[in-house]
């Protein structure tokens, strides 16, 4: 399973389903490594690894979301032999939902459930000034003001910052230039939306806005914390995801293994 685009941290040979996880801007698949250790044996976590970070650091990061969507949808095709769900936080919420749409549009197997977190719906206009047009210095300052996403030890270390910035800038550019139509067919799968109670970037109205993205069941859950609430709230968040997927796991068959 491990490839340039997909990372499987804990093998699950008896898996009945897969959970594909999409990271937030600027980071790699490893952000979901702790999740792998907390999942049951019948659910296999596969994290998306975008170019320009971790083991793909020498590849140019992709700056346009449609290109990312097309690439990820293509890479996933051989791994859709089991029932699966998507989870995406922040940028990952947008990318996962657009990949779900791409799969649905082509008649490929589609996710049985979409979990999105910490982001407004893809077609909602950006209420904030653009980040990708800023100088590196102003970009870092504004990213930290809005998200608090760059630790001081990284922001103050020129070499580390130089490694981080290309992927982060590419992801922000992809997000800020993505303008899907406001009217398009909804997703068929159920959608669960998570958010942090103290996240100023994603108020409750933004979470509720995902209701229009699906014709399936819809639910919002707010957990304590800011934009990165899911770090401190990993246990209740995963408990919710697993409870939601329990009926799917109960019905699914484990994949066949060679004799």
PDB file of C-alpha atoms in Angstrom:
ATOM      1  CA  UNK A   1       0.000   0.000   0.000  1.00  0.00           C
ATOM      2  CA  UNK A   2       2.755   2.503   0.864  1.00  0.00           C
ATOM      3  CA  UNK A   3       3.579   4.686  -2.121  1.00  0.00           C
ATOM      4  CA  UNK A   4       4.577   8.250  -2.796  1.00  0.00           C
ATOM      5  CA  UNK A   5       0.959   9.379  -2.445  1.00  0.00           C
ATOM      6  CA  UNK A   6      -0.321   7.005   0.247  1.00  0.00           C
ATOM      7  CA  UNK A   7       1.136   6.143   3.631  1.00  0.00           C
ATOM      8  CA  UNK A   8      -0.072   3.169   5.671  1.00  0.00           C
ATOM      9  CA  UNK A   9       1.595   3.320   9.072  1.00  0.00           C
ATOM     10  CA  UNK A  10       0.116   0.169  10.630  1.00  0.00           C
ATOM     11  CA  UNK A  11      -0.663  -2.827   8.394  1.00  0.00           C
ATOM     12  CA  UNK A  12      -4.215  -4.107   8.814  1.00  0.00           C
ATOM     13  CA  UNK A  13      -4.346  -7.383   6.840  1.00  0.00           C
ATOM     14  CA  UNK A  14      -7.809  -8.190   8.222  1.00  0.00           C
ATOM     15  CA  UNK A  15      -9.236  -4.761   7.469  1.00  0.00           C
ATOM     16  CA  UNK A  16     -12.890  -4.588   6.504  1.00  0.00           C
ATOM     17  CA  UNK A  17     -12.741  -0.908   5.502  1.00  0.00           C
ATOM     18  CA  UNK A  18     -10.306   1.951   4.963  1.00  0.00           C
ATOM     19  CA  UNK A  19     -10.153   5.485   6.282  1.00  0.00           C
ATOM     20  CA  UNK A  20      -8.308   7.833   3.920  1.00  0.00           C
ATOM     21  CA  UNK A  21      -7.039  10.900   5.790  1.00  0.00           C
ATOM     22  CA  UNK A  22      -6.188  14.251   4.183  1.00  0.00           C
ATOM     23  CA  UNK A  23      -3.817  16.601   6.091  1.00  0.00           C
ATOM     24  CA  UNK A  24      -4.119  20.341   6.585  1.00  0.00           C
ATOM     25  CA  UNK A  25      -1.999  22.805   4.601  1.00  0.00           C
ATOM     26  CA  UNK A  26       1.766  22.522   4.650  1.00  0.00           C
ATOM     27  CA  UNK A  27       2.102  19.198   6.462  1.00  0.00           C
ATOM     28  CA  UNK A  28       2.559  15.593   5.448  1.00  0.00           C
ATOM     29  CA  UNK A  29       0.799  12.308   6.030  1.00  0.00           C
ATOM     30  CA  UNK A  30       2.658  11.718   9.307  1.00  0.00           C
ATOM     31  CA  UNK A  31       0.246  14.030  11.126  1.00  0.00           C
ATOM     32  CA  UNK A  32      -2.120  11.025  11.136  1.00  0.00           C
ATOM     33  CA  UNK A  33       0.416   8.467  12.363  1.00  0.00           C
ATOM     34  CA  UNK A  34      -0.922   8.636  15.989  1.00  0.00           C
ATOM     35  CA  UNK A  35      -4.394   7.835  14.669  1.00  0.00           C
ATOM     36  CA  UNK A  36      -3.200   4.562  13.145  1.00  0.00           C
ATOM     37  CA  UNK A  37      -2.224   3.223  16.550  1.00  0.00           C
ATOM     38  CA  UNK A  38      -5.685   3.969  17.951  1.00  0.00           C
ATOM     39  CA  UNK A  39      -7.769   2.225  15.283  1.00  0.00           C
ATOM     40  CA  UNK A  40      -9.153  -1.321  15.503  1.00  0.00           C
ATOM     41  CA  UNK A  41      -7.718  -4.135  13.396  1.00  0.00           C
ATOM     42  CA  UNK A  42     -10.599  -4.051  10.934  1.00  0.00           C
ATOM     43  CA  UNK A  43     -10.076  -0.407   9.884  1.00  0.00           C
ATOM     44  CA  UNK A  44      -6.977   0.521   7.868  1.00  0.00           C
ATOM     45  CA  UNK A  45      -5.815   4.139   7.891  1.00  0.00           C
ATOM     46  CA  UNK A  46      -4.191   5.447   4.718  1.00  0.00           C
ATOM     47  CA  UNK A  47      -2.911   9.034   4.810  1.00  0.00           C
ATOM     48  CA  UNK A  48      -2.445  11.205   1.731  1.00  0.00           C
ATOM     49  CA  UNK A  49       1.114  12.403   1.112  1.00  0.00           C
ATOM     50  CA  UNK A  50       1.205  15.415  -1.212  1.00  0.00           C
ATOM     51  CA  UNK A  51       4.349  16.437  -3.146  1.00  0.00           C
ATOM     52  CA  UNK A  52       6.776  18.900  -1.576  1.00  0.00           C
ATOM     53  CA  UNK A  53       6.964  17.475   1.956  1.00  0.00           C
ATOM     54  CA  UNK A  54       8.514  14.603   3.953  1.00  0.00           C
ATOM     55  CA  UNK A  55       9.667  11.827   1.593  1.00  0.00           C
ATOM     56  CA  UNK A  56       8.501  13.958  -1.361  1.00  0.00           C
ATOM     57  CA  UNK A  57      10.393  17.071  -0.324  1.00  0.00           C
ATOM     58  CA  UNK A  58      12.361  17.217  -3.589  1.00  0.00           C
ATOM     59  CA  UNK A  59       9.200  17.278  -5.721  1.00  0.00           C
ATOM     60  CA  UNK A  60       7.569  20.603  -6.570  1.00  0.00           C
ATOM     61  CA  UNK A  61       4.423  21.247  -4.561  1.00  0.00           C
ATOM     62  CA  UNK A  62       1.214  21.538  -6.595  1.00  0.00           C
ATOM     63  CA  UNK A  63      -0.441  24.948  -6.548  1.00  0.00           C
ATOM     64  CA  UNK A  64      -3.811  24.185  -8.159  1.00  0.00           C
ATOM     65  CA  UNK A  65      -6.513  22.182  -6.408  1.00  0.00           C
ATOM     66  CA  UNK A  66      -8.028  20.575  -9.544  1.00  0.00           C
ATOM     67  CA  UNK A  67      -4.607  19.088 -10.331  1.00  0.00           C
ATOM     68  CA  UNK A  68      -4.381  17.680  -6.807  1.00  0.00           C
ATOM     69  CA  UNK A  69      -7.915  16.297  -7.014  1.00  0.00           C
ATOM     70  CA  UNK A  70      -7.224  14.556 -10.316  1.00  0.00           C
ATOM     71  CA  UNK A  71      -3.948  13.066  -9.064  1.00  0.00           C
ATOM     72  CA  UNK A  72      -5.355  11.809  -5.755  1.00  0.00           C
ATOM     73  CA  UNK A  73      -8.487  10.358  -7.363  1.00  0.00           C
ATOM     74  CA  UNK A  74      -6.317   8.446  -9.833  1.00  0.00           C
ATOM     75  CA  UNK A  75      -3.944   7.164  -7.150  1.00  0.00           C
ATOM     76  CA  UNK A  76      -6.834   5.930  -4.991  1.00  0.00           C
ATOM     77  CA  UNK A  77      -8.451   3.831  -7.722  1.00  0.00           C
ATOM     78  CA  UNK A  78      -6.538   0.569  -7.007  1.00  0.00           C
ATOM     79  CA  UNK A  79      -7.259   0.907  -3.275  1.00  0.00           C
ATOM     80  CA  UNK A  80     -11.034   1.197  -3.395  1.00  0.00           C
ATOM     81  CA  UNK A  81     -11.595  -2.571  -3.165  1.00  0.00           C
ATOM     82  CA  UNK A  82     -12.865  -2.175   0.404  1.00  0.00           C
ATOM     83  CA  UNK A  83     -15.603   0.135   1.678  1.00  0.00           C
ATOM     84  CA  UNK A  84     -13.978   3.409   2.685  1.00  0.00           C
ATOM     85  CA  UNK A  85     -14.478   6.817   4.258  1.00  0.00           C
ATOM     86  CA  UNK A  86     -12.636  10.132   3.974  1.00  0.00           C
ATOM     87  CA  UNK A  87     -11.464  12.439   6.759  1.00  0.00           C
ATOM     88  CA  UNK A  88      -9.982  15.850   6.007  1.00  0.00           C
ATOM     89  CA  UNK A  89      -9.027  18.771   8.223  1.00  0.00           C
ATOM     90  CA  UNK A  90      -8.888  22.390   6.979  1.00  0.00           C
ATOM     91  CA  UNK A  91      -7.341  22.187   3.494  1.00  0.00           C
ATOM     92  CA  UNK A  92      -7.844  18.445   3.774  1.00  0.00           C
ATOM     93  CA  UNK A  93     -11.578  19.033   4.167  1.00  0.00           C
ATOM     94  CA  UNK A  94     -11.718  20.786   0.805  1.00  0.00           C
ATOM     95  CA  UNK A  95      -9.454  18.294  -0.967  1.00  0.00           C
ATOM     96  CA  UNK A  96     -11.252  15.236   0.419  1.00  0.00           C
ATOM     97  CA  UNK A  97     -14.681  16.570  -0.509  1.00  0.00           C
ATOM     98  CA  UNK A  98     -13.554  17.424  -4.035  1.00  0.00           C
ATOM     99  CA  UNK A  99     -11.968  13.985  -4.484  1.00  0.00           C
ATOM    100  CA  UNK A 100     -15.227  12.453  -3.277  1.00  0.00           C
ATOM    101  CA  UNK A 101     -17.070  14.461  -5.929  1.00  0.00           C
ATOM    102  CA  UNK A 102     -14.585  13.410  -8.607  1.00  0.00           C
ATOM    103  CA  UNK A 103     -15.032   9.730  -7.764  1.00  0.00           C
ATOM    104  CA  UNK A 104     -18.810  10.075  -7.695  1.00  0.00           C
ATOM    105  CA  UNK A 105     -18.843  11.874 -11.048  1.00  0.00           C
ATOM    106  CA  UNK A 106     -16.922   9.089 -12.791  1.00  0.00           C
ATOM    107  CA  UNK A 107     -18.968   6.264 -11.321  1.00  0.00           C
ATOM    108  CA  UNK A 108     -16.017   4.960  -9.304  1.00  0.00           C
ATOM    109  CA  UNK A 109     -16.592   3.630  -5.793  1.00  0.00           C
ATOM    110  CA  UNK A 110     -17.358   6.630  -3.595  1.00  0.00           C
ATOM    111  CA  UNK A 111     -16.791   7.120   0.127  1.00  0.00           C
ATOM    112  CA  UNK A 112     -19.457   5.686   2.403  1.00  0.00           C
ATOM    113  CA  UNK A 113     -18.959   8.661   4.724  1.00  0.00           C
ATOM    114  CA  UNK A 114     -17.197  12.012   4.495  1.00  0.00           C
ATOM    115  CA  UNK A 115     -15.781  13.570   7.666  1.00  0.00           C
ATOM    116  CA  UNK A 116     -14.698  17.188   7.257  1.00  0.00           C
ATOM    117  CA  UNK A 117     -13.160  19.416   9.887  1.00  0.00           C
ATOM    118  CA  UNK A 118     -12.251  23.039  10.506  1.00  0.00           C
ATOM    119  CA  UNK A 119     -13.228  24.524   7.146  1.00  0.00           C
ATOM    120  CA  UNK A 120     -16.073  26.317   5.403  1.00  0.00           C
ATOM    121  CA  UNK A 121     -17.656  24.650   2.332  1.00  0.00           C
ATOM    122  CA  UNK A 122     -15.491  24.794  -0.816  1.00  0.00           C
ATOM    123  CA  UNK A 123     -17.688  27.209  -2.787  1.00  0.00           C
ATOM    124  CA  UNK A 124     -18.129  29.730   0.049  1.00  0.00           C
ATOM    125  CA  UNK A 125     -16.189  32.947  -0.641  1.00  0.00           C
ATOM    126  CA  UNK A 126     -13.030  33.660   1.311  1.00  0.00           C
ATOM    127  CA  UNK A 127     -13.865  36.321   3.934  1.00  0.00           C
ATOM    128  CA  UNK A 128     -10.204  37.162   4.633  1.00  0.00           C
ATOM    129  CA  UNK A 129      -7.477  39.005   2.678  1.00  0.00           C
ATOM    130  CA  UNK A 130      -5.429  36.708   0.448  1.00  0.00           C
ATOM    131  CA  UNK A 131      -2.337  35.125   1.939  1.00  0.00           C
ATOM    132  CA  UNK A 132      -0.596  33.728  -1.129  1.00  0.00           C
ATOM    133  CA  UNK A 133       0.172  37.203  -2.517  1.00  0.00           C
ATOM    134  CA  UNK A 134       2.181  38.233   0.572  1.00  0.00           C
ATOM    135  CA  UNK A 135       5.960  38.315   0.952  1.00  0.00           C
ATOM    136  CA  UNK A 136       7.453  35.410   2.892  1.00  0.00           C
ATOM    137  CA  UNK A 137       7.842  37.513   6.026  1.00  0.00           C
ATOM    138  CA  UNK A 138       4.279  38.833   5.943  1.00  0.00           C
ATOM    139  CA  UNK A 139       2.980  35.401   4.953  1.00  0.00           C
ATOM    140  CA  UNK A 140       4.513  33.762   8.032  1.00  0.00           C
ATOM    141  CA  UNK A 141       3.280  36.566  10.294  1.00  0.00           C
ATOM    142  CA  UNK A 142      -0.280  36.314   8.985  1.00  0.00           C
ATOM    143  CA  UNK A 143      -0.352  32.504   9.024  1.00  0.00           C
ATOM    144  CA  UNK A 144       0.618  32.586  12.688  1.00  0.00           C
ATOM    145  CA  UNK A 145      -1.912  35.301  13.471  1.00  0.00           C
ATOM    146  CA  UNK A 146      -4.761  33.344  11.890  1.00  0.00           C
ATOM    147  CA  UNK A 147      -3.796  29.750  12.584  1.00  0.00           C
ATOM    148  CA  UNK A 148      -0.863  29.710  14.989  1.00  0.00           C
ATOM    149  CA  UNK A 149       0.410  26.918  12.768  1.00  0.00           C
ATOM    150  CA  UNK A 150       4.162  27.644  12.629  1.00  0.00           C
ATOM    151  CA  UNK A 151       6.004  26.966  15.900  1.00  0.00           C
ATOM    152  CA  UNK A 152       8.392  29.749  17.019  1.00  0.00           C
ATOM    153  CA  UNK A 153      11.377  27.418  16.802  1.00  0.00           C
ATOM    154  CA  UNK A 154      10.585  26.907  13.110  1.00  0.00           C
ATOM    155  CA  UNK A 155       9.628  30.510  12.304  1.00  0.00           C
ATOM    156  CA  UNK A 156      12.916  31.726  13.773  1.00  0.00           C
ATOM    157  CA  UNK A 157      15.049  29.117  12.028  1.00  0.00           C
ATOM    158  CA  UNK A 158      15.732  30.213   8.442  1.00  0.00           C
ATOM    159  CA  UNK A 159      16.728  26.788   7.137  1.00  0.00           C
ATOM    160  CA  UNK A 160      13.725  25.007   8.619  1.00  0.00           C
ATOM    161  CA  UNK A 161      11.414  27.738   7.413  1.00  0.00           C
ATOM    162  CA  UNK A 162      12.852  27.469   3.915  1.00  0.00           C
ATOM    163  CA  UNK A 163      11.945  23.772   3.889  1.00  0.00           C
ATOM    164  CA  UNK A 164       8.407  24.371   5.143  1.00  0.00           C
ATOM    165  CA  UNK A 165       7.337  27.421   3.165  1.00  0.00           C
ATOM    166  CA  UNK A 166       7.145  26.069  -0.422  1.00  0.00           C
ATOM    167  CA  UNK A 167       4.575  23.400   0.451  1.00  0.00           C
ATOM    168  CA  UNK A 168       2.625  25.696   2.746  1.00  0.00           C
ATOM    169  CA  UNK A 169       2.523  28.501   0.192  1.00  0.00           C
ATOM    170  CA  UNK A 170       1.509  26.063  -2.551  1.00  0.00           C
ATOM    171  CA  UNK A 171      -1.342  24.696  -0.433  1.00  0.00           C
ATOM    172  CA  UNK A 172      -2.603  28.157   0.483  1.00  0.00           C
ATOM    173  CA  UNK A 173      -2.428  29.203  -3.177  1.00  0.00           C
ATOM    174  CA  UNK A 174      -4.414  26.108  -4.153  1.00  0.00           C
ATOM    175  CA  UNK A 175      -7.064  26.883  -1.543  1.00  0.00           C
ATOM    176  CA  UNK A 176      -7.364  30.591  -2.271  1.00  0.00           C
ATOM    177  CA  UNK A 177      -7.618  30.156  -6.048  1.00  0.00           C
ATOM    178  CA  UNK A 178     -10.106  27.279  -5.955  1.00  0.00           C
ATOM    179  CA  UNK A 179     -13.486  28.584  -7.092  1.00  0.00           C
ATOM    180  CA  UNK A 180     -15.977  25.755  -7.649  1.00  0.00           C
ATOM    181  CA  UNK A 181     -19.475  26.612  -8.865  1.00  0.00           C
ATOM    182  CA  UNK A 182     -22.018  27.404  -6.179  1.00  0.00           C
ATOM    183  CA  UNK A 183     -24.547  25.102  -7.817  1.00  0.00           C
ATOM    184  CA  UNK A 184     -23.558  21.505  -8.588  1.00  0.00           C
ATOM    185  CA  UNK A 185     -24.879  18.034  -7.792  1.00  0.00           C
ATOM    186  CA  UNK A 186     -24.555  17.190  -4.091  1.00  0.00           C
ATOM    187  CA  UNK A 187     -22.626  14.277  -2.710  1.00  0.00           C
ATOM    188  CA  UNK A 188     -24.588  11.101  -2.116  1.00  0.00           C
ATOM    189  CA  UNK A 189     -22.711  10.042   1.023  1.00  0.00           C
ATOM    190  CA  UNK A 190     -23.472  11.176   4.574  1.00  0.00           C
ATOM    191  CA  UNK A 191     -21.351  14.048   5.882  1.00  0.00           C
ATOM    192  CA  UNK A 192     -20.172  14.688   9.429  1.00  0.00           C
ATOM    193  CA  UNK A 193     -18.587  18.065  10.177  1.00  0.00           C
ATOM    194  CA  UNK A 194     -16.267  18.704  13.120  1.00  0.00           C
ATOM    195  CA  UNK A 195     -15.004  22.011  14.451  1.00  0.00           C
ATOM    196  CA  UNK A 196     -13.338  23.657  17.405  1.00  0.00           C
ATOM    197  CA  UNK A 197     -15.463  25.698  19.789  1.00  0.00           C
ATOM    198  CA  UNK A 198     -12.902  28.523  19.830  1.00  0.00           C
ATOM    199  CA  UNK A 199     -11.841  28.465  16.187  1.00  0.00           C
ATOM    200  CA  UNK A 200     -12.300  32.051  14.924  1.00  0.00           C
ATOM    201  CA  UNK A 201     -11.694  30.955  11.331  1.00  0.00           C
ATOM    202  CA  UNK A 202     -14.534  28.447  11.297  1.00  0.00           C
ATOM    203  CA  UNK A 203     -17.600  29.644  13.187  1.00  0.00           C
ATOM    204  CA  UNK A 204     -20.654  27.425  13.538  1.00  0.00           C
ATOM    205  CA  UNK A 205     -22.259  28.954  10.431  1.00  0.00           C
ATOM    206  CA  UNK A 206     -19.329  27.676   8.334  1.00  0.00           C
ATOM    207  CA  UNK A 207     -19.759  24.182   9.723  1.00  0.00           C
ATOM    208  CA  UNK A 208     -23.524  24.230   9.159  1.00  0.00           C
ATOM    209  CA  UNK A 209     -22.904  25.381   5.569  1.00  0.00           C
ATOM    210  CA  UNK A 210     -21.792  21.886   4.595  1.00  0.00           C
ATOM    211  CA  UNK A 211     -25.431  20.799   4.828  1.00  0.00           C
ATOM    212  CA  UNK A 212     -25.867  21.823   1.190  1.00  0.00           C
ATOM    213  CA  UNK A 213     -22.976  19.625   0.063  1.00  0.00           C
ATOM    214  CA  UNK A 214     -24.820  16.332   0.499  1.00  0.00           C
ATOM    215  CA  UNK A 215     -28.180  14.745  -0.086  1.00  0.00           C
ATOM    216  CA  UNK A 216     -27.334  12.181   2.592  1.00  0.00           C
ATOM    217  CA  UNK A 217     -27.439  12.353   6.360  1.00  0.00           C
ATOM    218  CA  UNK A 218     -25.735  15.361   7.916  1.00  0.00           C
ATOM    219  CA  UNK A 219     -24.374  16.077  11.378  1.00  0.00           C
ATOM    220  CA  UNK A 220     -22.201  18.720  13.078  1.00  0.00           C
ATOM    221  CA  UNK A 221     -20.162  18.183  16.213  1.00  0.00           C
ATOM    222  CA  UNK A 222     -18.179  20.923  17.954  1.00  0.00           C
ATOM    223  CA  UNK A 223     -15.333  19.946  20.284  1.00  0.00           C
ATOM    224  CA  UNK A 224     -13.377  22.153  22.709  1.00  0.00           C
ATOM    225  CA  UNK A 225     -10.416  23.976  21.198  1.00  0.00           C
ATOM    226  CA  UNK A 226      -9.170  26.247  18.435  1.00  0.00           C
ATOM    227  CA  UNK A 227      -8.442  25.542  14.768  1.00  0.00           C
ATOM    228  CA  UNK A 228      -6.192  22.630  15.732  1.00  0.00           C
ATOM    229  CA  UNK A 229      -8.594  21.262  18.338  1.00  0.00           C
ATOM    230  CA  UNK A 230      -8.146  17.743  16.930  1.00  0.00           C
ATOM    231  CA  UNK A 231      -4.692  17.418  18.481  1.00  0.00           C
ATOM    232  CA  UNK A 232      -5.944  17.648  22.071  1.00  0.00           C
ATOM    233  CA  UNK A 233      -9.309  16.094  21.203  1.00  0.00           C
ATOM    234  CA  UNK A 234      -7.974  13.068  19.307  1.00  0.00           C
ATOM    235  CA  UNK A 235      -9.658  10.503  21.549  1.00  0.00           C
ATOM    236  CA  UNK A 236     -13.244  11.851  21.462  1.00  0.00           C
ATOM    237  CA  UNK A 237     -12.863  12.693  17.784  1.00  0.00           C
ATOM    238  CA  UNK A 238     -11.752   9.184  16.864  1.00  0.00           C
ATOM    239  CA  UNK A 239     -14.405   7.683  19.118  1.00  0.00           C
ATOM    240  CA  UNK A 240     -17.024   9.606  17.155  1.00  0.00           C
ATOM    241  CA  UNK A 241     -15.549   8.528  13.800  1.00  0.00           C
ATOM    242  CA  UNK A 242     -15.436   4.886  14.888  1.00  0.00           C
ATOM    243  CA  UNK A 243     -18.989   4.954  16.237  1.00  0.00           C
ATOM    244  CA  UNK A 244     -20.163   6.431  12.938  1.00  0.00           C
ATOM    245  CA  UNK A 245     -18.356   3.753  10.931  1.00  0.00           C
ATOM    246  CA  UNK A 246     -19.387   0.848  13.206  1.00  0.00           C
ATOM    247  CA  UNK A 247     -22.365  -0.230  11.041  1.00  0.00           C
ATOM    248  CA  UNK A 248     -20.145  -0.164   7.933  1.00  0.00           C
ATOM    249  CA  UNK A 249     -17.503  -2.308   9.634  1.00  0.00           C
ATOM    250  CA  UNK A 250     -20.130  -4.733  10.898  1.00  0.00           C
ATOM    251  CA  UNK A 251     -21.516  -5.294   7.398  1.00  0.00           C
ATOM    252  CA  UNK A 252     -18.262  -5.361   5.435  1.00  0.00           C
ATOM    253  CA  UNK A 253     -16.247  -8.470   4.676  1.00  0.00           C
ATOM    254  CA  UNK A 254     -12.493  -8.588   5.278  1.00  0.00           C
ATOM    255  CA  UNK A 255     -10.419  -8.503   2.093  1.00  0.00           C
ATOM    256  CA  UNK A 256      -9.316 -11.803   0.665  1.00  0.00           C
ATOM    257  CA  UNK A 257      -5.685 -12.789   1.172  1.00  0.00           C
ATOM    258  CA  UNK A 258      -3.759 -15.198  -1.059  1.00  0.00           C
ATOM    259  CA  UNK A 259      -3.723 -18.810   0.163  1.00  0.00           C
TER     260      UNK A 259
END
